[in-house]
Coordinates of C-alpha atoms in Angstrom, one line a residue:
M5 CA 17.6 35.0 7.3
V6 CA 17.0 32.3 9.9
Q7 CA 13.2 32.5 9.6
W8 CA 13.3 32.1 5.9
V9 CA 15.5 29.0 6.2
L10 CA 13.0 27.6 8.7
V11 CA 10.1 28.3 6.4
L12 CA 11.9 26.7 3.4
H13 CA 12.7 23.7 5.6
G14 CA 9.1 23.3 6.6
V15 CA 7.9 23.6 3.0
C16 CA 10.5 21.0 1.8
T17 CA 9.6 18.6 4.6
A18 CA 5.9 18.9 3.9
T19 CA 6.4 18.3 0.2
V20 CA 8.6 15.2 0.7
V21 CA 6.2 13.7 3.3
V22 CA 3.1 14.3 1.2
S23 CA 4.9 13.0 -2.0
F24 CA 6.1 9.9 -0.2
L25 CA 2.8 9.0 1.5
C26 CA 0.2 10.4 -1.0
G27 CA 2.0 10.6 -4.3
Q28 CA -0.1 7.7 -5.8
W29 CA -3.4 9.3 -5.1
P30 CA -5.4 10.1 -8.3
I31 CA -5.5 13.8 -7.4
F32 CA -1.7 14.0 -7.9
Q33 CA -1.6 12.1 -11.2
G34 CA 0.7 13.7 -13.7
T35 CA 2.0 16.3 -11.2
F36 CA 5.4 17.0 -9.6
I37 CA 4.1 15.2 -6.5
E38 CA 3.7 11.9 -8.4
R39 CA 7.1 12.2 -10.0
L40 CA 8.7 12.9 -6.7
H41 CA 6.9 9.9 -5.2
H42 CA 8.2 7.7 -7.9
F43 CA 11.8 9.0 -7.3
L44 CA 11.5 8.5 -3.6
T45 CA 10.1 5.0 -3.8
F46 CA 11.8 3.6 -6.9
G47 CA 14.2 5.9 -8.6
A48 CA 16.4 6.9 -5.6
Y49 CA 16.8 3.3 -4.6
D50 CA 17.7 2.2 -8.1
Y51 CA 20.4 4.9 -8.4
F52 CA 21.7 3.9 -4.9
L53 CA 22.0 0.2 -6.0
R54 CA 23.9 1.3 -9.2
F55 CA 26.2 3.5 -7.1
V56 CA 26.9 0.7 -4.6
G57 CA 27.6 -1.8 -7.5
R58 CA 30.0 0.6 -9.2
I59 CA 31.9 1.6 -6.1
F60 CA 31.9 -1.6 -4.0
G61 CA 31.0 -4.4 -6.4
S62 CA 28.4 -7.1 -6.6
R63 CA 28.9 -8.4 -3.1
A64 CA 27.9 -5.1 -1.6
T65 CA 24.8 -5.0 -3.9
N66 CA 23.8 -8.5 -2.7
C67 CA 24.2 -7.4 0.9
V68 CA 21.9 -4.4 0.3
L69 CA 19.3 -6.6 -1.4
G70 CA 19.5 -9.0 1.5
V71 CA 18.7 -6.1 3.9
E72 CA 15.8 -5.2 1.6
R73 CA 14.4 -8.7 1.7
Y74 CA 14.6 -8.7 5.4
C75 CA 12.8 -5.4 5.8
C76 CA 10.2 -5.8 3.1
E77 CA 9.6 -9.5 2.7
R78 CA 9.8 -10.9 6.2
P79 CA 8.2 -9.9 9.5
N80 CA 10.5 -7.5 11.3
P81 CA 10.1 -4.7 13.9
T82 CA 12.0 -2.0 12.0
L83 CA 9.0 0.3 11.5
Q84 CA 7.6 -0.5 14.9
I85 CA 10.8 0.7 16.5
F86 CA 10.8 3.8 14.2
Y87 CA 7.3 4.6 15.3
L88 CA 8.3 4.4 19.0
V89 CA 11.3 6.6 18.3
I90 CA 9.1 9.2 16.6
I91 CA 6.6 9.2 19.5
G92 CA 9.3 9.3 22.2
V93 CA 11.5 12.0 20.5
T94 CA 8.5 14.2 19.6
Y95 CA 7.0 14.1 23.1
T96 CA 10.4 14.7 24.7
I97 CA 11.0 17.8 22.5
V98 CA 7.5 19.1 23.2
A99 CA 7.9 18.6 27.0
K100 CA 11.3 20.2 27.1
S101 CA 10.5 23.2 24.9
S102 CA 6.9 23.9 25.8
F103 CA 5.9 22.5 29.2
K104 CA 7.6 25.5 30.8
Y105 CA 4.9 27.7 29.4
I106 CA 2.2 25.6 31.0
P107 CA 0.1 26.8 32.7
G108 CA -0.3 29.9 30.5
Y109 CA -2.8 32.5 29.5
Y110 CA -4.9 30.0 27.3
V111 CA -3.5 26.7 28.5
S112 CA -4.2 25.2 31.9
E113 CA -2.1 22.9 34.1
Y114 CA -4.0 19.7 33.3
H115 CA -2.7 19.6 29.7
R116 CA 0.6 18.3 31.2
Y117 CA -1.1 15.2 32.4
L118 CA -3.6 15.0 29.6
S119 CA -0.8 14.7 27.0
V120 CA 0.6 11.7 28.9
V121 CA -2.8 10.0 28.9
A122 CA -3.2 10.7 25.1
V123 CA 0.2 9.1 24.3
V124 CA -0.4 6.1 26.6
V125 CA -3.8 5.4 24.9
G126 CA -2.1 5.7 21.5
L127 CA 0.6 3.1 22.6
V128 CA -2.1 0.8 23.9
L129 CA -3.9 0.9 20.5
F130 CA -0.5 0.4 18.8
V131 CA 0.1 -2.8 20.9
L132 CA -3.5 -4.1 20.2
T133 CA -3.1 -3.6 16.5
S134 CA 0.4 -5.0 16.3
F135 CA 0.0 -8.2 18.4
S136 CA -3.7 -9.2 18.0
D137 CA -4.7 -12.0 15.7
P138 CA -5.9 -10.4 12.4
G139 CA -8.1 -13.4 11.7
T140 CA -5.9 -16.4 10.7
V141 CA -7.6 -19.0 8.6
T142 CA -6.7 -22.5 9.7
A143 CA -7.9 -26.0 8.8
E144 CA -10.0 -26.0 12.0
N145 CA -12.0 -22.8 11.1
V146 CA -11.9 -22.6 7.3
S147 CA -15.3 -24.3 6.9
R148 CA -17.0 -21.7 9.1
Y149 CA -15.2 -18.8 7.3
I150 CA -16.5 -20.2 4.0
L151 CA -20.0 -20.0 5.3
A152 CA -19.5 -16.6 6.8
Y153 CA -18.2 -15.1 3.6
P154 CA -19.9 -16.6 0.5
Y155 CA -18.1 -16.4 -2.9
D156 CA -19.4 -13.7 -5.3
D157 CA -18.0 -15.6 -8.3
L158 CA -16.6 -12.3 -9.7
I159 CA -13.5 -11.4 -7.8
F160 CA -13.7 -14.3 -5.4
V161 CA -14.1 -17.9 -6.5
E162 CA -13.5 -21.1 -4.7
R163 CA -9.9 -22.2 -4.9
E164 CA -7.2 -23.8 -2.8
C165 CA -4.4 -21.8 -1.2
S166 CA -1.2 -23.3 -2.8
T167 CA 0.8 -22.6 0.4
C168 CA -1.6 -23.5 3.3
K169 CA -3.2 -26.3 1.3
I170 CA -6.7 -25.4 2.5
T171 CA -9.7 -23.9 0.6
R172 CA -9.3 -20.1 0.7
P173 CA -12.5 -18.4 1.9
A174 CA -13.9 -15.4 0.0
R175 CA -12.3 -12.1 1.1
A176 CA -9.2 -14.0 2.5
K177 CA -5.7 -13.7 1.1
H178 CA -2.4 -15.4 1.8
C179 CA 0.1 -12.9 3.1
K180 CA 3.5 -13.8 1.8
I181 CA 5.2 -11.8 4.6
C182 CA 3.3 -13.4 7.5
D183 CA 3.0 -16.7 5.7
R184 CA -0.6 -17.3 6.6
C185 CA -4.1 -16.8 5.2
V186 CA -6.0 -13.9 6.7
A187 CA -9.8 -13.6 6.7
R188 CA -11.2 -10.3 5.3
F189 CA -7.6 -9.3 4.4
D190 CA -7.1 -5.6 4.0
H191 CA -3.3 -5.1 3.8
H192 CA -0.1 -5.9 5.5
C193 CA 1.0 -2.9 7.6
G194 CA 4.7 -2.6 8.1
W195 CA 4.2 0.0 10.9
M196 CA 2.3 -2.7 12.9
N197 CA 4.4 -5.7 11.6
N198 CA 1.1 -7.4 11.3
C199 CA -1.7 -8.0 8.8
I200 CA -4.9 -5.9 9.0
G201 CA -7.8 -8.3 8.7
E202 CA -11.2 -9.3 10.1
K203 CA -10.4 -9.2 13.8
N204 CA -8.1 -6.2 14.2
T205 CA -9.5 -3.7 11.7
R206 CA -11.3 -2.0 14.6
Y207 CA -8.0 -1.5 16.5
F208 CA -6.4 -0.2 13.3
M209 CA -9.2 2.3 12.7
A210 CA -9.0 3.4 16.4
F211 CA -5.3 3.8 16.1
L212 CA -5.5 6.0 13.0
F213 CA -8.3 8.2 14.5
W214 CA -6.6 8.5 17.9
H215 CA -3.3 9.5 16.4
F216 CA -5.1 12.1 14.3
L217 CA -6.6 13.5 17.4
I218 CA -3.2 13.5 19.2
C219 CA -1.5 15.4 16.4
L220 CA -4.4 17.9 16.1
Y221 CA -4.5 18.3 19.9
G222 CA -0.7 18.9 20.0
A223 CA -0.8 21.5 17.2
V224 CA -3.8 23.3 18.8
V225 CA -2.1 23.4 22.3
L226 CA 1.1 24.7 20.8
G227 CA -0.8 27.3 19.0
L228 CA -2.5 28.4 22.2
I229 CA 0.9 28.6 23.9
L230 CA 2.2 30.9 21.3
A231 CA -1.0 33.0 21.4
G232 CA -0.6 33.2 25.2
Q233 CA 3.0 34.3 25.0
L234 CA 1.9 37.0 22.5
R235 CA -0.6 38.3 24.9
E236 CA 1.5 37.9 28.1
R237 CA 4.4 39.7 26.6
K238 CA 2.2 42.4 25.1
I239 CA 3.9 42.1 21.7
I240 CA 1.0 43.7 19.8
Y241 CA 1.0 46.7 22.2
I242 CA 4.8 47.1 21.8
L243 CA 4.6 46.9 18.0
T244 CA 1.8 49.4 17.7
V245 CA 2.8 51.9 20.5
Y246 CA 6.6 51.9 20.5
Y247 CA 7.3 51.0 16.8
G248 CA 4.3 52.8 15.3
I249 CA 3.1 49.9 13.3
E250 CA -0.5 50.1 12.2
N251 CA -2.9 48.0 14.3
S252 CA -4.2 45.8 11.5
F253 CA -3.7 42.2 10.6
S254 CA -1.9 42.8 7.3
A255 CA 0.6 45.2 9.0
L256 CA 1.2 43.2 12.2
F257 CA 1.3 39.7 10.7
P258 CA 4.8 39.7 9.2
H259 CA 6.3 41.2 12.4
V260 CA 4.5 38.7 14.6
V261 CA 5.7 35.8 12.4
Q262 CA 9.3 37.2 12.5
Y263 CA 9.1 37.4 16.3
F264 CA 7.8 33.8 16.6
L265 CA 10.4 32.4 14.3
A266 CA 13.1 34.2 16.2
S267 CA 11.9 33.3 19.7
Y268 CA 9.8 30.2 19.4
N269 CA 11.2 28.4 16.3
T270 CA 10.9 25.0 17.9
Q271 CA 7.2 25.4 18.7
I272 CA 6.6 26.7 15.1
L273 CA 8.3 23.6 13.6
L274 CA 6.5 21.2 15.9
T275 CA 3.1 22.9 15.1
V276 CA 3.8 22.6 11.4
F277 CA 5.0 19.0 11.7
L278 CA 2.0 17.9 13.8
G279 CA -0.4 19.8 11.5
I280 CA 1.0 18.0 8.4
I281 CA 0.8 14.6 10.1
A282 CA -2.7 15.3 11.3
L283 CA -3.8 16.1 7.7
L284 CA -2.2 12.9 6.4
L285 CA -3.8 10.8 9.1
A286 CA -7.2 12.4 8.4
G287 CA -6.9 11.5 4.8
F288 CA -5.8 7.9 5.5
F289 CA -8.5 7.5 8.1
G290 CA -11.2 9.0 5.8
Y291 CA -10.2 6.5 3.1
H292 CA -10.4 3.5 5.4
A293 CA -13.6 4.8 6.9
H294 CA -15.2 4.9 3.5
L295 CA -14.0 1.3 2.9
C296 CA -15.6 0.3 6.3
L297 CA -18.9 2.0 5.5
T298 CA -19.1 0.2 2.2
N299 CA -17.8 -3.1 3.6
M300 CA -14.8 -3.2 1.2
T301 CA -11.1 -3.8 1.8
T302 CA -8.0 -2.3 0.2
N303 CA -7.3 -5.7 -1.3
E304 CA -10.7 -5.8 -2.8
T305 CA -10.4 -2.3 -4.4
F306 CA -7.4 -3.6 -6.3
K307 CA -9.3 -6.7 -7.3
W308 CA -12.2 -4.7 -8.6
Q309 CA -9.9 -2.4 -10.5
D310 CA -8.4 -5.5 -12.2
Y311 CA -11.9 -6.9 -12.9
I312 CA -13.1 -3.6 -14.4
T313 CA -10.0 -3.4 -16.6
W314 CA -10.5 -6.9 -17.8
K315 CA -14.2 -6.5 -18.4
R316 CA -13.6 -3.2 -20.3
K317 CA -11.2 -5.0 -22.6
V318 CA -13.7 -7.8 -23.2
N319 CA -16.4 -5.3 -24.0
E320 CA -14.1 -3.4 -26.4
A321 CA -13.2 -6.7 -28.1
K322 CA -16.9 -7.6 -28.5
T323 CA -17.7 -4.1 -29.9
S324 CA -14.8 -4.3 -32.3
G325 CA -15.9 -7.7 -33.5
T326 CA -19.5 -6.5 -34.0
A327 CA -18.3 -3.3 -35.8
L328 CA -16.0 -5.4 -38.1
K329 CA -18.8 -7.8 -38.9
A330 CA -21.2 -5.0 -39.8
S331 CA -18.5 -3.4 -42.0
L332 CA -18.0 -6.6 -43.9
N333 CA -21.7 -7.1 -44.4
S334 CA -22.1 -3.6 -45.8
M335 CA -19.3 -4.2 -48.2
N336 CA -20.9 -7.4 -49.5
G337 CA -24.5 -6.0 -49.6
T338 CA -26.1 -2.7 -50.2
P339 CA -24.2 0.4 -49.1
P340 CA -25.3 2.1 -45.9
V341 CA -27.5 5.2 -46.1
P342 CA -25.2 8.2 -45.9
Q343 CA -25.5 10.2 -42.6
S344 CA -25.2 13.9 -42.0
K345 CA -21.7 15.1 -41.4
W346 CA -22.7 16.7 -38.2
R347 CA -24.3 13.5 -36.9
T348 CA -21.2 11.6 -37.9
F349 CA -19.0 14.1 -36.1
F350 CA -20.9 13.9 -32.8
K351 CA -21.6 10.2 -33.0
K352 CA -20.2 8.2 -30.1
S353 CA -17.4 5.8 -31.0
P354 CA -18.5 2.1 -31.2
L355 CA -15.7 1.2 -28.7
Q356 CA -17.3 3.6 -26.1
K357 CA -20.6 1.8 -26.3
G358 CA -21.2 -1.5 -24.6
E359 CA -22.5 -2.7 -21.3
P360 CA -21.8 -0.5 -18.3
I361 CA -19.5 -2.1 -15.7
V362 CA -21.0 -2.1 -12.3
V363 CA -19.2 -2.9 -9.0
N364 CA -21.6 -5.4 -7.4
N365 CA -20.3 -5.7 -3.8
V366 CA -22.4 -8.4 -2.3
Y367 CA -20.8 -7.9 1.1
D368 CA -22.2 -4.4 1.5
K369 CA -25.2 -4.7 3.9
G370 CA -25.7 -1.0 4.6
A371 CA -23.6 1.4 6.7
I372 CA -24.9 0.4 10.1
C373 CA -24.5 -3.3 9.6
N374 CA -21.1 -2.7 8.0
I375 CA -19.8 -0.8 11.0
Y376 CA -21.2 -3.4 13.3
E377 CA -19.3 -6.1 11.4
I378 CA -16.1 -4.1 12.0
L379 CA -16.8 -3.6 15.7
V380 CA -18.0 -7.2 16.2
P381 CA -16.3 -9.4 13.6
L382 CA -18.3 -12.4 12.3
S383 CA -15.8 -14.9 13.8
Q384 CA -16.4 -13.5 17.3
R385 CA -20.2 -14.0 17.1
R386 CA -22.0 -17.0 18.6
S387 CA -23.5 -17.9 15.3
F388 CA -20.1 -18.4 13.8
F389 CA -19.2 -21.2 16.1
H390 CA -22.6 -22.9 15.8
S391 CA -22.4 -22.9 12.0
K392 CA -21.5 -26.2 10.2
A393 CA -20.0 -26.7 6.8
A394 CA -22.5 -27.8 4.1

């Protein structure tokens, strides 16, 4: 019974984590994952506010909204502390529950020390990403940023930042949480309590990749510990010789799983947890790696989506106007030549015609140059400081 409870707990945890972090992905559109994501991010909080208002009154509701504004609209270390707690608690549980099996049949002694090095490197990358300058645009460097990132006159046009009162360079955005304009703005990361921009994207990518490796490394080592215990305790031999179970994968698998869940449930849960987080980090890193390879940012993907939606509506309006004009002309003049019913059936709708909408990313200079721009930002090159405003 206990093992099934643990399995159910793992499945529920995985479903909630995937729904919360990935529910907006196109692959989950119209599925239970998307609906659960909406409930976790909007619906549950809305019901909670209504409950607080009904039970404790409007003053309690305003208090909750004040906490929300502090956590979501101002710089605060809440998620940073939460990250440190997750790292500390997870490593402590792993050390207390699994280090006693090291060294083992498949795991050597040095993994005790390698795990410490892996966590320390992860913390260093966390500090670099959290406290480094993302590329703040000021009155002193704005002219050089304008030269470094020319306007494409599609999603970026020359305009003044209403808050900073300076010309906003292309690819920059004013972060309302940090209250500053950030060059090559990607997004504001609550986990880092910092914007991800031109200067610290490299640290952010290294952070994602390294934590993916840490989780994968932890899951693999825990799996090797379990495999070593299976061999050292001769579980397969006992099951086949003393219990008469057939020596085949299908026959032994349920008994081995039952043994692990009964004797090593902590290691099983940790392996599942680390495996799930590794998959999520791999997907997140892959998405941002694609953006880096094409020299695009998260903010720019949203801008291009808005531009494509607007352009599609404009094309549809033009096509509708042309079709209406042709229809009026045919009513006033000679009737059109009748077409075959089959040709009319398979004929493409006039609204589906029109000019194809192409994403013309003028900042894409090829994969190698794009990666070099991430590793060595434009504002940290010698040519940036020698440039002068036109």
